[in-house]
GROMACS .gro file of C-alpha atoms in nm:
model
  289
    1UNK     CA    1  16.178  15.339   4.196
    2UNK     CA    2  16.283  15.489   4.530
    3UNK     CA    3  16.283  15.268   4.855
    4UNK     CA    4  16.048  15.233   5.140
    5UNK     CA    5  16.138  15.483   5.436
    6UNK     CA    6  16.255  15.212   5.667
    7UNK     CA    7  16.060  15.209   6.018
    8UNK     CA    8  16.292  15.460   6.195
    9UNK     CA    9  16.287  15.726   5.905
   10UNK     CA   10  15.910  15.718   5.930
   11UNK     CA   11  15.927  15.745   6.342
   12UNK     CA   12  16.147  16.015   6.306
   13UNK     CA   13  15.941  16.183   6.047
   14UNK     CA   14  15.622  16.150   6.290
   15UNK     CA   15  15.809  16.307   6.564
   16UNK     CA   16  15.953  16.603   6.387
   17UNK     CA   17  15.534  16.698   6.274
   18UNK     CA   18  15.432  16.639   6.631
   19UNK     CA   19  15.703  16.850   6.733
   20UNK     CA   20  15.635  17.101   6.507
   21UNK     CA   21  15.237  17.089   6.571
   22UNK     CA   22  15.325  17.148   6.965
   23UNK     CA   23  15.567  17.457   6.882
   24UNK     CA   24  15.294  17.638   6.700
   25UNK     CA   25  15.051  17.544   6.995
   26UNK     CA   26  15.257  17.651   7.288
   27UNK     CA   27  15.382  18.045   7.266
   28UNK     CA   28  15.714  18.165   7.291
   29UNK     CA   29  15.751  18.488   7.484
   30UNK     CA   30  16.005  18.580   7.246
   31UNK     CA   31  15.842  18.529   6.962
   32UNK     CA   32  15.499  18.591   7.067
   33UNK     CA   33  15.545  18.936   7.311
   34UNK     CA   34  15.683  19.294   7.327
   35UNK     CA   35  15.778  19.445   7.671
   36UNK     CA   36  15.603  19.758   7.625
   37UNK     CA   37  15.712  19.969   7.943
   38UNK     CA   38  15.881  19.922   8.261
   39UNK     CA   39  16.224  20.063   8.194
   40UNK     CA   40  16.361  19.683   8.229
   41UNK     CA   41  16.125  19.598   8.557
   42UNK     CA   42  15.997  19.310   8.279
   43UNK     CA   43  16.219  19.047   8.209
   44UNK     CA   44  16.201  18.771   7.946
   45UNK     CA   45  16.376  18.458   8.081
   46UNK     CA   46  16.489  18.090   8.026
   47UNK     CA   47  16.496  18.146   7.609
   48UNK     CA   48  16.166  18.242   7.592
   49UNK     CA   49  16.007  18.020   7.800
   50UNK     CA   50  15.935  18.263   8.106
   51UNK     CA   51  15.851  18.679   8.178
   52UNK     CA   52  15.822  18.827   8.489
   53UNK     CA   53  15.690  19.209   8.531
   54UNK     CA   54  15.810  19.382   8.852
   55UNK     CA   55  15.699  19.671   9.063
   56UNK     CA   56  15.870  19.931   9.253
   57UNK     CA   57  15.768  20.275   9.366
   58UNK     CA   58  15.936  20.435   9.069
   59UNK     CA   59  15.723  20.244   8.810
   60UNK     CA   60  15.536  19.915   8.735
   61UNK     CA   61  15.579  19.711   8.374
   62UNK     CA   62  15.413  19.538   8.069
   63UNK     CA   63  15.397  19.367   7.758
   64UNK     CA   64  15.152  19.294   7.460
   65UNK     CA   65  15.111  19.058   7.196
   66UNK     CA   66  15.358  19.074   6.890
   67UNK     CA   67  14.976  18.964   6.695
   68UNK     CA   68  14.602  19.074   6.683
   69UNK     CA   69  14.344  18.817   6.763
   70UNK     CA   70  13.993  18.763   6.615
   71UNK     CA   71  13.838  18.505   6.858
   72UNK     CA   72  14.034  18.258   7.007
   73UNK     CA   73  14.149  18.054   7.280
   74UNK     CA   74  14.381  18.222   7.482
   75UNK     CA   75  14.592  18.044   7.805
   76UNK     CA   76  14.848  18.166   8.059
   77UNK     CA   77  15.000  18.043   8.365
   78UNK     CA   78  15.062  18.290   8.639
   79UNK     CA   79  15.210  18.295   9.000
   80UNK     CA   80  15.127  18.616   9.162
   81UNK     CA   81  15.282  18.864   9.359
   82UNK     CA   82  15.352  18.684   9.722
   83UNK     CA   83  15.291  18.804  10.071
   84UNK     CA   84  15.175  19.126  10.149
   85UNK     CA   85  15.081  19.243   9.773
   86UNK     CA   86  14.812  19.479   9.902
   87UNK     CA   87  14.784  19.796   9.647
   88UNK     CA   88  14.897  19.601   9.370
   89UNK     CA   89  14.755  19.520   9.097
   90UNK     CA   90  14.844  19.200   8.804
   91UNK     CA   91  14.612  19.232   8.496
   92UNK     CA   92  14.577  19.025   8.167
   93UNK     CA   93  14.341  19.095   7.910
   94UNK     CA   94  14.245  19.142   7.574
   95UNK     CA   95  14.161  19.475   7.432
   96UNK     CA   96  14.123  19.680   7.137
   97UNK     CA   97  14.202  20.034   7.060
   98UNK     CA   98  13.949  20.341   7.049
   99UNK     CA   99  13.670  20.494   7.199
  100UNK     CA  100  13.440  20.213   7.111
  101UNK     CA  101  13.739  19.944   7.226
  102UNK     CA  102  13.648  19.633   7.343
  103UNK     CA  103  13.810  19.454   7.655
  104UNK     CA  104  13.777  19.066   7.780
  105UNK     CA  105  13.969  19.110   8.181
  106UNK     CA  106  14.117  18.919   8.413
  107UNK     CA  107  14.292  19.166   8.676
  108UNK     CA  108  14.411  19.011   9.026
  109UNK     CA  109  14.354  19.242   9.353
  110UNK     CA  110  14.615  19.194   9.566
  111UNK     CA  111  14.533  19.194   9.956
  112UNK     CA  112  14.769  19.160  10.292
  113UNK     CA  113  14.947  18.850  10.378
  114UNK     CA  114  14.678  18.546  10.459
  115UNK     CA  115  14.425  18.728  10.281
  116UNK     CA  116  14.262  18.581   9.971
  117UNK     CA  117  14.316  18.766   9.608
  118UNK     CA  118  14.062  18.909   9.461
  119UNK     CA  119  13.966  18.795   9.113
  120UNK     CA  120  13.795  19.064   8.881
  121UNK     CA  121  13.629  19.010   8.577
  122UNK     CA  122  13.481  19.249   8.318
  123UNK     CA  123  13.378  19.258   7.968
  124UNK     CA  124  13.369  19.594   7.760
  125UNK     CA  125  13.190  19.603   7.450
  126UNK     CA  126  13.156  19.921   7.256
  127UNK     CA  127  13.404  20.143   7.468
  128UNK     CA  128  13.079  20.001   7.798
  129UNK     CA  129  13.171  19.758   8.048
  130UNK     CA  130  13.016  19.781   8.394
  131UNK     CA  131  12.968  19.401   8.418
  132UNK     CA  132  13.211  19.295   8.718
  133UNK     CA  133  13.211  18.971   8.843
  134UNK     CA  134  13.456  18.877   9.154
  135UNK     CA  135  13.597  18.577   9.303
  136UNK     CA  136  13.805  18.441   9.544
  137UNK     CA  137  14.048  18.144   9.456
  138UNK     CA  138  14.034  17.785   9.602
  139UNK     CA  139  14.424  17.781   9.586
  140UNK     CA  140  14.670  17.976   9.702
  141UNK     CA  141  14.795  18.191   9.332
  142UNK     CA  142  15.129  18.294   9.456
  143UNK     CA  143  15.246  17.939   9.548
  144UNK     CA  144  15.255  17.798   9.177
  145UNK     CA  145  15.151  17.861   8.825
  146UNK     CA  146  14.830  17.852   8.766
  147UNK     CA  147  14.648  17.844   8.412
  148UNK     CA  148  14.382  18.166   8.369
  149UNK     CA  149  14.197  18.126   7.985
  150UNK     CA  150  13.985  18.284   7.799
  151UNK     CA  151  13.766  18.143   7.563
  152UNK     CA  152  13.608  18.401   7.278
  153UNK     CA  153  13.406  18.314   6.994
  154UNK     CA  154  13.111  18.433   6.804
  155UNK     CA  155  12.881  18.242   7.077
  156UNK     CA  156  12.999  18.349   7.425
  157UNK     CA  157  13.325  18.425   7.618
  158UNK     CA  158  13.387  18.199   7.888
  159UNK     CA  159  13.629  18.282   8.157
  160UNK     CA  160  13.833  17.910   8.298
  161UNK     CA  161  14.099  17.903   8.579
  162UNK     CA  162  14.256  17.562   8.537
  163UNK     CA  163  13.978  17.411   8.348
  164UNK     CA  164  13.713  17.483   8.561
  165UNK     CA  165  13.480  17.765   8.423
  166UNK     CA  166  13.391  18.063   8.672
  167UNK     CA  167  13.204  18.333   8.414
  168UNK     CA  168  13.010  18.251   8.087
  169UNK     CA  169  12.915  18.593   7.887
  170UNK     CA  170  12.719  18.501   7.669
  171UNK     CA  171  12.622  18.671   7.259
  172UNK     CA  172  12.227  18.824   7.317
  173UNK     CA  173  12.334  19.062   7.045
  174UNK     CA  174  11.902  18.948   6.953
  175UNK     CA  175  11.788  19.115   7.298
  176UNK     CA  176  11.993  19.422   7.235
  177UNK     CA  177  12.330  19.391   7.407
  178UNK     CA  178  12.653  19.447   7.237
  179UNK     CA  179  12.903  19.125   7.220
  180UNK     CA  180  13.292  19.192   7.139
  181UNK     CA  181  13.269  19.035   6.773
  182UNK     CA  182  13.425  19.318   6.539
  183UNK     CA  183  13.717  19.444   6.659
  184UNK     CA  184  14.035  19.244   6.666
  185UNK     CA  185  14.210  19.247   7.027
  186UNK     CA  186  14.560  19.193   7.105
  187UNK     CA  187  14.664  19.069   7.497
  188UNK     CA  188  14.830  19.287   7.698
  189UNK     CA  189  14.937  19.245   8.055
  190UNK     CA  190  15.064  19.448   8.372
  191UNK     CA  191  15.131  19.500   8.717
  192UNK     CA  192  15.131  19.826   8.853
  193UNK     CA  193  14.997  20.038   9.164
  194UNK     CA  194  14.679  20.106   9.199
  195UNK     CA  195  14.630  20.171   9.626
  196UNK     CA  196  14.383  20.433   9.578
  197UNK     CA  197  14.131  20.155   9.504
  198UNK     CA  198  14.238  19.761   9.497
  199UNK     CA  199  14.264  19.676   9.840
  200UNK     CA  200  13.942  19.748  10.075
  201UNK     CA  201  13.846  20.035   9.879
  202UNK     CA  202  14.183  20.192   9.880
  203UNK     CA  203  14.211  20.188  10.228
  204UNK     CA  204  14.535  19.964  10.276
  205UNK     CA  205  14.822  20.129  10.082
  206UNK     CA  206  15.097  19.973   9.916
  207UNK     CA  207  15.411  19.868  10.159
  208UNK     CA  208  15.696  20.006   9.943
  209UNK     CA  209  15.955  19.847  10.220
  210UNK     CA  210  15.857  19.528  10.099
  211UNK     CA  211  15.938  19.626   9.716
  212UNK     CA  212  15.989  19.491   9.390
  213UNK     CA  213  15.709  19.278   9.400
  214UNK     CA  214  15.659  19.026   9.129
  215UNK     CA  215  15.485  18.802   8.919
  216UNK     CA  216  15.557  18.580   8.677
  217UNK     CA  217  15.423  18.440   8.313
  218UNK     CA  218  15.480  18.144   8.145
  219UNK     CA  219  15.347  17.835   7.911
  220UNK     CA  220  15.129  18.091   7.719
  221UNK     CA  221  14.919  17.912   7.440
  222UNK     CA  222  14.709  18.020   7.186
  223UNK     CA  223  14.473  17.864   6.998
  224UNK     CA  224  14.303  18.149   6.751
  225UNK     CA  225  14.246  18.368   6.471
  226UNK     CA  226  14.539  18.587   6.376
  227UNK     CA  227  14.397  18.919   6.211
  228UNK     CA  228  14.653  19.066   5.999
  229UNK     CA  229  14.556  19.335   5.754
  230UNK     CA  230  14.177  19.287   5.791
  231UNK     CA  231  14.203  18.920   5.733
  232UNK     CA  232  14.128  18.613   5.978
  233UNK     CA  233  14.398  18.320   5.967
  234UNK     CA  234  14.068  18.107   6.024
  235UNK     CA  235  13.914  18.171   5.715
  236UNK     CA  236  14.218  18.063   5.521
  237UNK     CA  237  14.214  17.711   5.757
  238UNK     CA  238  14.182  17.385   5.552
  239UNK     CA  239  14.140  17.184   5.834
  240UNK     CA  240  13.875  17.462   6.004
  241UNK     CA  241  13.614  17.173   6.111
  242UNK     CA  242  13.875  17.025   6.329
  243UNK     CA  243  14.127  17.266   6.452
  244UNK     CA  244  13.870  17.553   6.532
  245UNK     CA  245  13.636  17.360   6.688
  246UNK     CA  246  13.651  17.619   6.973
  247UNK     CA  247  13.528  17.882   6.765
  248UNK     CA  248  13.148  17.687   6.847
  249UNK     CA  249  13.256  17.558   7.157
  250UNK     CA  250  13.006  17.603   7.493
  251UNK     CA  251  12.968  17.477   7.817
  252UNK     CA  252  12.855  17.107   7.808
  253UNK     CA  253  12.638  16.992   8.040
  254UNK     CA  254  12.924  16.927   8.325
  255UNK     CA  255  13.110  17.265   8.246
  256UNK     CA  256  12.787  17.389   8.350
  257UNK     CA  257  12.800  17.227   8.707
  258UNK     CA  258  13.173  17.320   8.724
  259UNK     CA  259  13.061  17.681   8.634
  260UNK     CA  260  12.795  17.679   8.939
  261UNK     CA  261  12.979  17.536   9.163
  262UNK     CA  262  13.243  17.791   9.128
  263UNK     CA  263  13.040  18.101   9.115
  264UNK     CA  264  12.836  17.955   9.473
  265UNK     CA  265  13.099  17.894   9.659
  266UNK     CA  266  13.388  18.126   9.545
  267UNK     CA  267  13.223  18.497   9.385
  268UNK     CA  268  13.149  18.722   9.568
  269UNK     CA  269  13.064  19.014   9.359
  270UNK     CA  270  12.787  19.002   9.120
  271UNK     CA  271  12.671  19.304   8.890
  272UNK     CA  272  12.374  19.141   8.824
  273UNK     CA  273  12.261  19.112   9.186
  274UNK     CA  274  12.357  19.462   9.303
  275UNK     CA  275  12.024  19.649   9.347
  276UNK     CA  276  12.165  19.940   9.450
  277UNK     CA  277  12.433  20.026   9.193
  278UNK     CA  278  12.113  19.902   8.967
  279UNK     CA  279  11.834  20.098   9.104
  280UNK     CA  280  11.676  20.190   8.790
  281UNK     CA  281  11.643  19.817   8.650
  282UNK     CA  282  11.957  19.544   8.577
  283UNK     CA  283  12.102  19.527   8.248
  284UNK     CA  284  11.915  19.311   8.015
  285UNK     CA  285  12.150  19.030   8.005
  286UNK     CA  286  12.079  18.993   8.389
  287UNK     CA  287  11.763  18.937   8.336
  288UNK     CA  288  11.830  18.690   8.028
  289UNK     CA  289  12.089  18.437   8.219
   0.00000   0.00000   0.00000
């Protein structure tokens, strides 16, 4: 009859399954990314542990997920390009392929010095987005990291930066509107030029004296359903009523102040107010939420 693990064995057992819990938790850029363009302008740092994408007037760069993702819950610390990042442009998203691809978007608008950043928000569903929402930050991005997540599930998609919700799209999929729920989505992010458009309309250009500008990535996490050859690592999960409890997961009744408080005193760009881009009659969800 074997022994008893003594009282250390069984601390050091506990340790190594909390260890090992955390390290599927918490990403690995490594394991977890591909730099997908750049020509070496992205950089994968500190074993794994940090990227940075850079921009110069020769080229920006990017990456993507090494996996597909059916729902999930997606986080990412950033620290933007500093100073005068006017022209630029730092986006992280999800997105399928095709003409009918769907797309959950953060993208950051970068402005002159002591300007704010502008946050953009969209949601394509069926190869149609259209449904910006913009904010401006109560912190300053390019100082430290800051964590941007995404929440997707069957229910709604609910955009977070550090915890506190700014967007909530929800599923009306009953009143006619079409809800990313089909298509698996990997994330992809960027930084790149875009001075035709990002700042004021396009009408501050990108300062290419002040080049390579830079941001940086780390402490990504994912918490989701990996889609690999048309099947959902959910559906396979034992422990589904405990570990996926985001995949039912709305705003509770303080999320909900959090979310107002955020979109009065920080958005300022609504789709669903603009009665001139909407002079025929707002989408329906407008009318619904």
């Amino acid at each position: 009859m074997a022994s008893l693990p003594s009282g250390n064995s069984v601390l050091l057992v506990f340790s190594m399954v909390i260890s090992s819990l955390r390290l599927t938790y918490a990403g690995n850029f490594n394991q977890d990314f591909q730099i997908t363009w750049g020509d070496g302008r992205a950089k994968i740092l500190n074993n794994g542990e940090l990227l940075t994408l850079s921009l110069n007037k020769a080229s920006g760069s990017g990456f993507q997920s090494k996996n597909e993702y059916l729902f999930g819950q997606i986080d990412m610390q950033l620290k933007l390009v500093a100073g005068n990042s006017a022209g630029t442009v730092t986006a992280y998203y999800l997105s399928s392929k095709g003409a009918t691809w769907d797309e959950i978007d953060f993208e950051f608008l970068g402005n002159l010095s002591g300007s704010p950043y502008t946050l953009h928000t969209n949601v394509f569903s069926q190869g149609k987005g259209n449904r910006e929402q913009q904010f401006h930050l109560w912190f300053d991005p390019t100082a430290n990291f800051h964590t941007y997540s995404i929440l997707w599930n069957p229910k709604n998609i609910i955009f977070s930066v550090d915890g506190t919700p700014i967007r909530k799209f929800k599923n009306l999929e009953s009143a006619g509107v079409p809800f990313p729920k089909n298509q698996a989505m990997r994330i992809y992010s960027s930084l790149w030029n875009a001075d035709d458009w990002a700042t004021r309309g396009g009408s501050v250009k990108t300062n290419w004296s002040l080049a390579p500008f830079t941001a940086s990535y780390t402490n990504f996490k994912a918490n989701a359903c990996v889609w690999t050859a048309g099947k959902s690592s959910c559906a396979s999960n034992s422990n589904s009523s405990t570990s996926n409890s985001w995949l039912s997961q709305e705003l509770d009744l303080a999320g909900e102040r959090k979310l107002r408080w955020a979109q009065k005193n920080y958005m300022i760009y609504n789709y669903c107010t603009d009665a001139k881009r909407f002079a025929q009659g707002f989408p329906p969800e407008c009318k619904m939420t």
